[in-house]
Each structure stands twice: as structure tokens, then as C-alpha cells.
Short mmCIF file of C-alpha atoms and ligand atoms in Angstrom, two decimals:
data_model
loop_
_atom_site.label_atom_id
_atom_site.label_comp_id
_atom_site.label_asym_id
_atom_site.label_seq_id
_atom_site.Cartn_x
_atom_site.Cartn_y
_atom_site.Cartn_z
CA MET A 1 32.06 1.49 23.02
CA THR A 2 28.58 3.02 23.15
CA GLN A 3 25.78 0.57 22.40
CA SER A 4 22.14 1.16 21.68
CA HIS A 5 19.90 -0.31 24.39
CA SER A 6 18.98 -3.25 22.13
CA GLY A 7 22.64 -4.29 21.84
CA ILE A 8 23.04 -3.14 18.23
CA SER A 9 26.35 -1.35 17.91
CA LYS A 10 27.31 -1.39 14.23
CA ALA A 11 26.21 0.93 11.47
CA VAL A 12 26.93 0.32 7.80
CA ILE A 13 26.87 3.29 5.42
CA PRO A 14 26.88 2.42 1.71
CA ALA A 15 28.50 5.32 -0.15
CA ALA A 16 29.83 3.65 -3.29
CA GLY A 17 27.16 4.63 -5.81
CA LEU A 18 28.10 6.51 -8.98
CA GLY A 19 25.96 9.56 -8.20
CA THR A 20 25.10 10.11 -11.87
CA ARG A 21 22.13 12.37 -11.07
CA PHE A 22 24.55 14.97 -9.74
CA LEU A 23 27.12 15.07 -12.54
CA PRO A 24 29.42 16.85 -13.12
CA ALA A 25 29.79 17.67 -9.39
CA THR A 26 30.25 13.98 -8.67
CA LYS A 27 32.77 13.27 -11.41
CA ALA A 28 35.71 13.29 -9.00
CA THR A 29 33.94 13.73 -5.64
CA PRO A 30 31.50 11.33 -3.98
CA LYS A 31 28.00 12.84 -3.77
CA GLU A 32 28.07 12.18 -0.02
CA MET A 33 30.78 14.86 0.28
CA LEU A 34 28.60 17.64 -1.18
CA PRO A 35 28.16 20.29 1.53
CA VAL A 36 24.80 20.79 3.19
CA VAL A 37 25.31 24.32 4.58
CA ASP A 38 28.87 23.80 5.89
CA LYS A 39 29.12 20.05 6.57
CA PRO A 40 29.29 17.27 4.00
CA ALA A 41 26.03 15.32 3.78
CA ILE A 42 27.77 12.20 5.07
CA GLN A 43 28.67 13.85 8.39
CA TYR A 44 24.97 14.30 9.22
CA VAL A 45 24.49 10.58 8.55
CA VAL A 46 27.38 9.52 10.80
CA GLU A 47 26.11 11.92 13.50
CA GLU A 48 22.68 10.30 13.25
CA ALA A 49 24.18 6.83 13.77
CA VAL A 50 26.14 8.03 16.80
CA THR A 51 23.06 9.76 18.26
CA ALA A 52 21.21 6.42 18.02
CA GLY A 53 24.03 4.76 20.00
CA LEU A 54 25.97 3.26 17.07
CA SER A 55 29.57 4.38 17.27
CA ASP A 56 31.12 1.59 15.18
CA VAL A 57 30.65 2.77 11.62
CA LEU A 58 31.64 0.86 8.49
CA MET A 59 31.55 2.89 5.32
CA VAL A 60 31.31 1.08 2.00
CA THR A 61 33.23 3.20 -0.45
CA GLY A 62 34.00 3.01 -4.15
CA ARG A 63 36.17 4.96 -6.54
CA ASN A 64 36.86 8.47 -5.20
CA LYS A 65 36.89 7.13 -1.64
CA ARG A 66 39.76 9.36 -0.51
CA PRO A 67 37.71 12.48 0.43
CA LEU A 68 35.40 10.34 2.59
CA GLU A 69 38.25 8.75 4.52
CA ASP A 70 40.11 12.04 4.85
CA HIS A 71 37.06 13.82 6.21
CA PHE A 72 36.77 11.47 9.18
CA ASP A 73 40.53 11.38 9.77
CA ARG A 74 42.73 13.90 11.58
CA ASN A 75 44.17 16.75 9.55
CA TYR A 76 47.27 17.66 11.56
CA GLU A 77 48.42 20.44 9.22
CA LEU A 78 45.11 22.29 9.44
CA GLU A 79 44.81 21.63 13.16
CA SER A 80 48.25 23.01 13.96
CA ALA A 81 47.68 26.07 11.72
CA LEU A 82 44.41 26.87 13.52
CA GLY A 83 46.05 26.10 16.88
CA ARG A 84 48.86 28.58 16.12
CA LYS A 85 46.29 31.23 15.23
CA GLY A 86 44.43 30.54 18.46
CA ASP A 87 41.23 29.89 16.47
CA ALA A 88 39.63 27.47 18.93
CA GLU A 89 36.19 27.59 17.31
CA ARG A 90 37.33 26.51 13.85
CA LEU A 91 39.75 24.00 15.37
CA ALA A 92 36.82 22.36 17.16
CA ARG A 93 34.89 22.22 13.87
CA VAL A 94 37.82 20.48 12.16
CA GLN A 95 38.18 17.95 14.98
CA GLU A 96 34.46 17.23 15.29
CA SER A 97 34.33 14.77 12.40
CA SER A 98 37.44 12.80 13.40
CA ASP A 99 36.27 12.43 17.00
CA LEU A 100 32.75 11.26 16.14
CA ALA A 101 32.92 7.49 15.81
CA THR A 102 35.21 4.53 15.24
CA MET A 103 35.36 4.50 11.47
CA HIS A 104 36.08 1.47 9.28
CA TYR A 105 36.13 1.24 5.50
CA VAL A 106 35.57 -1.48 2.96
CA ARG A 107 35.84 -1.11 -0.76
CA GLN A 108 33.07 -2.18 -3.12
CA GLY A 109 35.14 -2.89 -6.23
CA ASP A 110 32.32 -2.43 -8.73
CA PRO A 111 29.08 -0.62 -7.96
CA ARG A 112 26.94 -3.75 -8.39
CA GLY A 113 24.02 -2.39 -6.43
CA LEU A 114 22.96 -1.53 -2.89
CA GLY A 115 22.48 -5.22 -1.98
CA HIS A 116 26.03 -5.95 -3.05
CA ALA A 117 27.31 -2.95 -1.06
CA VAL A 118 25.60 -4.30 2.08
CA LEU A 119 27.07 -7.75 1.42
CA CYS A 120 30.58 -6.18 1.45
CA ALA A 121 29.92 -5.43 5.15
CA ALA A 122 29.36 -9.09 6.12
CA PRO A 123 32.87 -9.86 7.49
CA HIS A 124 32.80 -6.74 9.67
CA VAL A 125 29.25 -7.15 10.94
CA GLY A 126 29.38 -10.86 11.86
CA ASP A 127 26.20 -12.43 13.23
CA GLN A 128 24.57 -9.53 15.07
CA PRO A 129 21.71 -7.33 13.87
CA PHE A 130 23.05 -4.08 12.42
CA ALA A 131 21.86 -0.78 11.00
CA VAL A 132 22.22 0.46 7.42
CA LEU A 133 22.05 4.20 6.70
CA LEU A 134 22.24 5.34 3.10
CA GLY A 135 24.93 7.98 2.78
CA ASP A 136 22.86 10.22 0.51
CA ASP A 137 19.66 10.10 2.57
CA LEU A 138 19.50 12.86 5.13
CA ILE A 139 17.01 12.59 7.98
CA ASP A 140 16.49 15.95 9.67
CA PRO A 141 18.37 15.76 13.00
CA ARG A 142 15.22 17.04 14.76
CA ASP A 143 13.14 14.03 13.64
CA PRO A 144 14.76 10.92 15.13
CA LEU A 145 13.99 7.76 13.18
CA LEU A 146 16.80 5.29 13.71
CA SER A 147 16.44 5.07 17.49
CA ARG A 148 12.73 4.24 17.05
CA MET A 149 13.65 1.51 14.53
CA ILE A 150 16.21 0.04 16.93
CA GLU A 151 13.57 0.06 19.67
CA ILE A 152 11.11 -1.81 17.40
CA GLN A 153 13.79 -4.34 16.44
CA GLY A 154 14.38 -4.94 20.16
CA GLN A 155 10.65 -5.53 20.62
CA TYR A 156 9.86 -7.77 17.62
CA GLY A 157 13.28 -9.12 16.54
CA GLY A 158 13.89 -9.70 12.83
CA SER A 159 14.41 -6.70 10.60
CA VAL A 160 12.94 -3.20 10.52
CA ILE A 161 12.75 -0.89 7.53
CA ALA A 162 11.82 2.79 7.30
CA LEU A 163 8.75 3.71 5.25
CA MET A 164 7.33 7.01 4.13
CA GLU A 165 4.00 7.68 2.43
CA VAL A 166 4.56 9.23 -0.98
CA ASP A 167 2.32 10.48 -3.75
CA PRO A 168 1.29 7.32 -5.73
CA ALA A 169 2.74 8.95 -8.87
CA GLN A 170 6.19 8.93 -7.21
CA ILE A 171 6.25 5.31 -6.02
CA HIS A 172 8.10 4.12 -9.17
CA MET A 173 11.22 5.84 -7.79
CA TYR A 174 11.26 3.75 -4.59
CA GLY A 175 10.80 0.26 -3.22
CA SER A 176 7.14 -0.24 -2.26
CA ALA A 177 5.88 -2.31 0.71
CA ALA A 178 2.77 -4.42 1.20
CA VAL A 179 1.82 -3.85 4.83
CA GLU A 180 -0.57 -4.86 7.60
CA PRO A 181 -1.32 -2.67 10.62
CA THR A 182 -0.01 -3.47 14.11
CA ALA A 183 -1.19 -2.24 17.49
CA GLU A 184 1.30 0.62 17.26
CA GLY A 185 0.26 3.54 15.09
CA ASP A 186 3.67 4.15 13.53
CA VAL A 187 4.57 0.47 12.99
CA VAL A 188 3.37 -1.90 10.24
CA ARG A 189 4.07 -5.52 9.48
CA VAL A 190 5.72 -5.86 6.05
CA THR A 191 4.42 -8.80 4.02
CA GLY A 192 6.04 -8.07 0.66
CA LEU A 193 8.30 -5.64 -1.18
CA VAL A 194 8.73 -4.57 -4.81
CA GLU A 195 11.60 -2.43 -6.13
CA LYS A 196 10.55 0.60 -8.21
CA PRO A 197 7.12 -0.68 -9.35
CA GLU A 198 4.86 0.94 -11.91
CA PRO A 199 2.10 2.76 -9.96
CA ALA A 200 -0.46 0.13 -11.05
CA ASP A 201 1.70 -2.71 -9.65
CA ALA A 202 2.67 -1.01 -6.38
CA PRO A 203 1.28 -2.82 -3.33
CA SER A 204 0.95 0.54 -1.49
CA ASN A 205 2.27 4.07 -1.51
CA TYR A 206 4.56 3.25 1.42
CA ALA A 207 8.04 3.90 0.03
CA ILE A 208 11.21 2.42 1.49
CA ILE A 209 13.62 5.14 2.58
CA GLY A 210 17.30 4.81 3.45
CA ARG A 211 17.33 3.42 6.99
CA TYR A 212 17.30 -0.28 7.87
CA VAL A 213 17.92 -2.43 10.92
CA LEU A 214 18.70 -5.87 9.57
CA ASP A 215 18.97 -9.40 10.81
CA PRO A 216 22.33 -10.90 9.66
CA ALA A 217 20.35 -13.63 7.82
CA VAL A 218 20.15 -11.04 5.04
CA PHE A 219 23.79 -11.79 4.08
CA GLU A 220 23.08 -15.40 3.14
CA ILE A 221 20.14 -14.27 1.05
CA LEU A 222 22.20 -11.54 -0.65
CA ARG A 223 24.85 -14.11 -1.59
CA LYS A 224 22.17 -15.92 -3.57
CA THR A 225 20.36 -12.87 -4.93
CA GLU A 226 20.67 -12.48 -8.69
CA PRO A 227 20.95 -9.01 -10.21
CA GLY A 228 17.44 -7.54 -10.48
CA ARG A 229 16.14 -4.19 -11.67
CA GLY A 230 18.80 -2.18 -13.50
CA GLY A 231 21.15 -5.19 -13.48
CA GLU A 232 21.99 -4.45 -9.83
CA ILE A 233 21.84 -6.70 -6.76
CA GLN A 234 18.90 -5.13 -4.99
CA LEU A 235 18.60 -4.98 -1.20
CA THR A 236 14.82 -4.83 -1.66
CA ASP A 237 14.84 -8.26 -3.37
CA ALA A 238 16.68 -9.79 -0.40
CA LEU A 239 14.28 -8.12 2.04
CA GLN A 240 11.37 -9.54 0.05
CA HIS A 241 12.74 -13.02 0.87
CA LEU A 242 12.91 -12.13 4.55
CA ALA A 243 9.37 -10.73 4.46
CA GLU A 244 7.87 -13.79 2.75
CA ASP A 245 9.50 -16.37 5.03
CA GLU A 246 9.68 -15.41 8.67
CA LYS A 247 11.59 -18.61 9.53
CA VAL A 248 14.71 -17.33 7.74
CA GLY A 249 15.50 -14.19 9.73
CA GLY A 250 12.41 -13.27 11.73
CA PRO A 251 9.64 -10.86 10.75
CA VAL A 252 10.04 -7.60 8.86
CA HIS A 253 8.41 -4.51 10.33
CA GLY A 254 8.24 -0.99 9.02
CA VAL A 255 8.40 2.24 10.99
CA VAL A 256 6.34 4.90 9.22
CA PHE A 257 8.32 8.12 9.22
CA LYS A 258 6.47 11.42 9.07
CA GLY A 259 9.41 13.76 9.59
CA ARG A 260 11.70 15.65 7.26
CA ARG A 261 13.92 13.68 4.89
CA TYR A 262 16.05 14.78 1.97
CA ASP A 263 17.59 12.73 -0.84
CA THR A 264 20.83 14.68 -1.20
CA GLY A 265 21.62 12.73 -4.39
CA ASP A 266 18.68 14.53 -6.04
CA ARG A 267 19.43 18.13 -7.03
CA GLY A 268 16.05 19.60 -6.04
CA ASP A 269 15.95 17.84 -2.67
CA TYR A 270 19.56 18.83 -2.03
CA LEU A 271 18.68 22.52 -2.49
CA ARG A 272 15.65 22.16 -0.20
CA ALA A 273 17.82 20.54 2.48
CA ILE A 274 20.27 23.43 2.41
CA VAL A 275 17.56 26.11 2.62
CA ARG A 276 15.69 24.37 5.45
CA LEU A 277 18.76 23.58 7.54
CA ALA A 278 20.32 27.01 6.95
CA CYS A 279 17.09 28.71 8.12
CA GLU A 280 17.20 26.73 11.37
CA ARG A 281 20.82 27.54 12.15
CA GLU A 282 21.32 29.93 15.05
CA ASP A 283 24.41 31.52 13.51
CA LEU A 284 23.28 31.81 9.87
CA GLY A 285 19.51 31.53 10.10
CA PRO A 286 18.35 35.05 11.08
CA GLU A 287 20.23 36.82 8.28
CA PHE A 288 19.50 34.10 5.72
CA ARG A 289 15.77 34.10 6.51
CA THR A 290 15.60 37.89 6.08
CA TRP A 291 17.26 37.57 2.67
CA LEU A 292 15.04 34.62 1.71
CA ARG A 293 11.86 36.53 2.57
CA SER A 294 12.82 39.46 0.40
CA TYR A 295 13.88 37.14 -2.41
CA VAL A 296 10.53 35.31 -2.30
CA THR A 297 8.64 38.62 -2.24
CA GLU A 298 10.57 39.75 -5.32
CA GLU A 299 9.86 36.43 -7.05
CA MET A 300 6.13 36.74 -6.34
CA GLN A 301 6.05 40.22 -7.83
CA ALA A 302 7.92 39.18 -10.95
CA PRO A 303 5.72 39.03 -14.09
P1 UTP B 401 21.36 5.32 -5.66
O1 UTP B 401 20.20 4.55 -6.09
O2 UTP B 401 21.14 6.73 -5.25
O3 UTP B 401 22.45 5.25 -6.82
O4 UTP B 401 22.06 4.53 -4.48
P2 UTP B 401 23.76 6.07 -7.08
O5 UTP B 401 24.56 5.35 -8.10
O6 UTP B 401 24.48 6.35 -5.80
O7 UTP B 401 23.27 7.50 -7.63
P3 UTP B 401 22.62 7.91 -9.04
O8 UTP B 401 21.24 7.33 -9.06
O9 UTP B 401 23.52 7.40 -10.14
O10 UTP B 401 22.62 9.42 -9.00
C1 UTP B 401 21.48 4.47 -3.18
C2 UTP B 401 22.57 4.29 -2.14
O11 UTP B 401 23.27 3.07 -2.34
C3 UTP B 401 24.65 3.29 -2.48
C4 UTP B 401 24.78 4.74 -2.91
O12 UTP B 401 26.04 5.28 -2.55
C5 UTP B 401 23.62 5.38 -2.16
O13 UTP B 401 23.97 5.65 -0.80
N1 UTP B 401 25.18 2.34 -3.49
C6 UTP B 401 24.48 2.11 -4.63
C7 UTP B 401 26.35 1.66 -3.23
O14 UTP B 401 27.01 1.86 -2.18
N2 UTP B 401 26.80 0.77 -4.16
C8 UTP B 401 26.13 0.52 -5.32
O15 UTP B 401 26.59 -0.32 -6.10
C9 UTP B 401 24.95 1.22 -5.56
#
């Protein structure tokens, strides 16, 4: 099995949320299966884990888990139909997702929060540091983040979270981190965390985004974490414990991400992800960009 250079080999992808912001599309389909150009959002996330050297992937699924499992499994009927037609290109596209990684699944019975979803991974993860990638958070494949986080975890130990500077008016939608600088420009020491604070209570405008490299000590803390904001067991609350007491699971650092990131569970961000990634595609991009330019010109001329 491939391993990242720090020895971390397991990735956990929570994908059991209800996806209420995207109803009715997510009534019977997980939001992670919504296509971004021609691949479901979740495939980008698994590809990102594999690119960072993590080929053992545990997906935490909920109701409607079937499409997720099927997507990463073989589809013999489709494969043999394409094989008979001699359509090697499409056959390769079908096989791509089933050949990517060693996939495992665990069911989160009730969506009791992200912290609870991560706790469902404890038996599979064991006592090694591991990565968590949120299934609805898409990091542009051209802006690697996870490999840098794994590198920082190798350097400092403990846990590493991903942070992004946001407009202070937006911080109430994220977890917010209190930070101190380190010698490295893109790395901060995290001294405290608050989930979805009011702007006046936010320790900074550094928002937590959906990538984590965690010390397994987080499981013991999650077992004791009471439901917090929204009645859910919050991962941020458990990380706050790690941040305030280094003796428990080592320090918490943050890698400040300045690249492109899309929350595909948010309708506006989802549309932006599709337009951006479609423009960059060699096969679709040239024609799509030409259309987009003329569409924008028309829009600008409209009264
Ligand atoms: P969100 O905060 O986006 O919640 O979850 P949600 O329920 O999925 O979506 P909305 O807000 O109703 O539209 C962040 C991540 O945590 C996972 C989600 O699948 C998503 O990747 N999650 C959340 C779980 O796996 N289980 C939970 O109980 C809650």
C-alpha cells in the first residue's frame, strides 16, 4: 500500500450529512454524488487523498449510501457493454473510480454531527494519525493542501487543521481559530477554536476548512464530547480540547490555505466550481470559455 512519507496511510471521508442546503437534489442522492463537470464531487476528494499518498480510504456514509459505494465499485455490465463496443476511452473512465483506492465503508446510523462521524472511524483507524477530508469540500486539484498538512504533522507531531482567511462577516458559518505565528509563513500555532461564532466573538477571521490530520487522541475526547452547537457532536469542540492541552495529543497547528476551494454543499459555490473546472478542462474548456465570454458580454449589455 502507498504511504505518505510521514507514515500516515488512512483517510477518513465523512459523507453522512443530510445535505439540506441542496434539497430537493439531495432527497434521494447524497450531495457528494452531485456531478462537478462529469465526475461526482466525492471522486475529486478521493483522488486528492490518493495524490497525498493515502490509498486506504474509509467513507462514513448514512442513508442513501448506495450510490457512493456503487461509484467506487466495479460495474461489470457497463464495462462489458463498453468493451463490446470497443469504446476504450469511456471504459477507462468507468474503471478509474474503482481502481483508485482501497475503499472501506462504515455507517453512521444517525447524523449526530461531524465529530460523531469521525468517531465512527475509530475501529478502522486504530492508534495512528490519520487524515479527514470532508466529502463536500473540494480543493482545486492544482492547489495541493493535504500533502503540506501531512508534512507539517511529520515535523511538529500532534494535529494539523486547514485554515482559510475569510471576510469577518462570513466567520459565523465556520469554526474560527485563535492563532500564533510560527517561523513558517503558511503555518500557525492554534491556541483555541470556536464553532460558528458571532463576528464579535470570533478569535480571528481564520476559518477552519474541511481538511484535518489528526492525532488518534481525538477519539477519546470525542467519546466524551457532549452535543454542542445545533445539538450535534462537533469536531471543533474536540479539537478545542486538543488545542488547550498539548499533553493530551500534542500541539495543534494550522496550515493557511490560499488556493481555490469550493463548498459543493452550497449551491452558489457548487456552480462556481463547475464553471472554473470546466474552463480549465482541455477537452471542454475552449468551447465552454468561448460560450461563457459571449454570455457574459450579453449579460453586461442587458438593461
Ligand atoms: P455540513 O455541515 O455541510 O452538514 O457537514 P450537512 O448535513 O452535510 O449539510 P447541510 O448543511 O444540511 O446542507 C459537513 C460535513 O460533515 C459530514 C457531511 O457529510 C459533510 O461532509 N457530516 C455531517 C457527517 O458525515 N455526519 C453528520 O452527522 C454531519
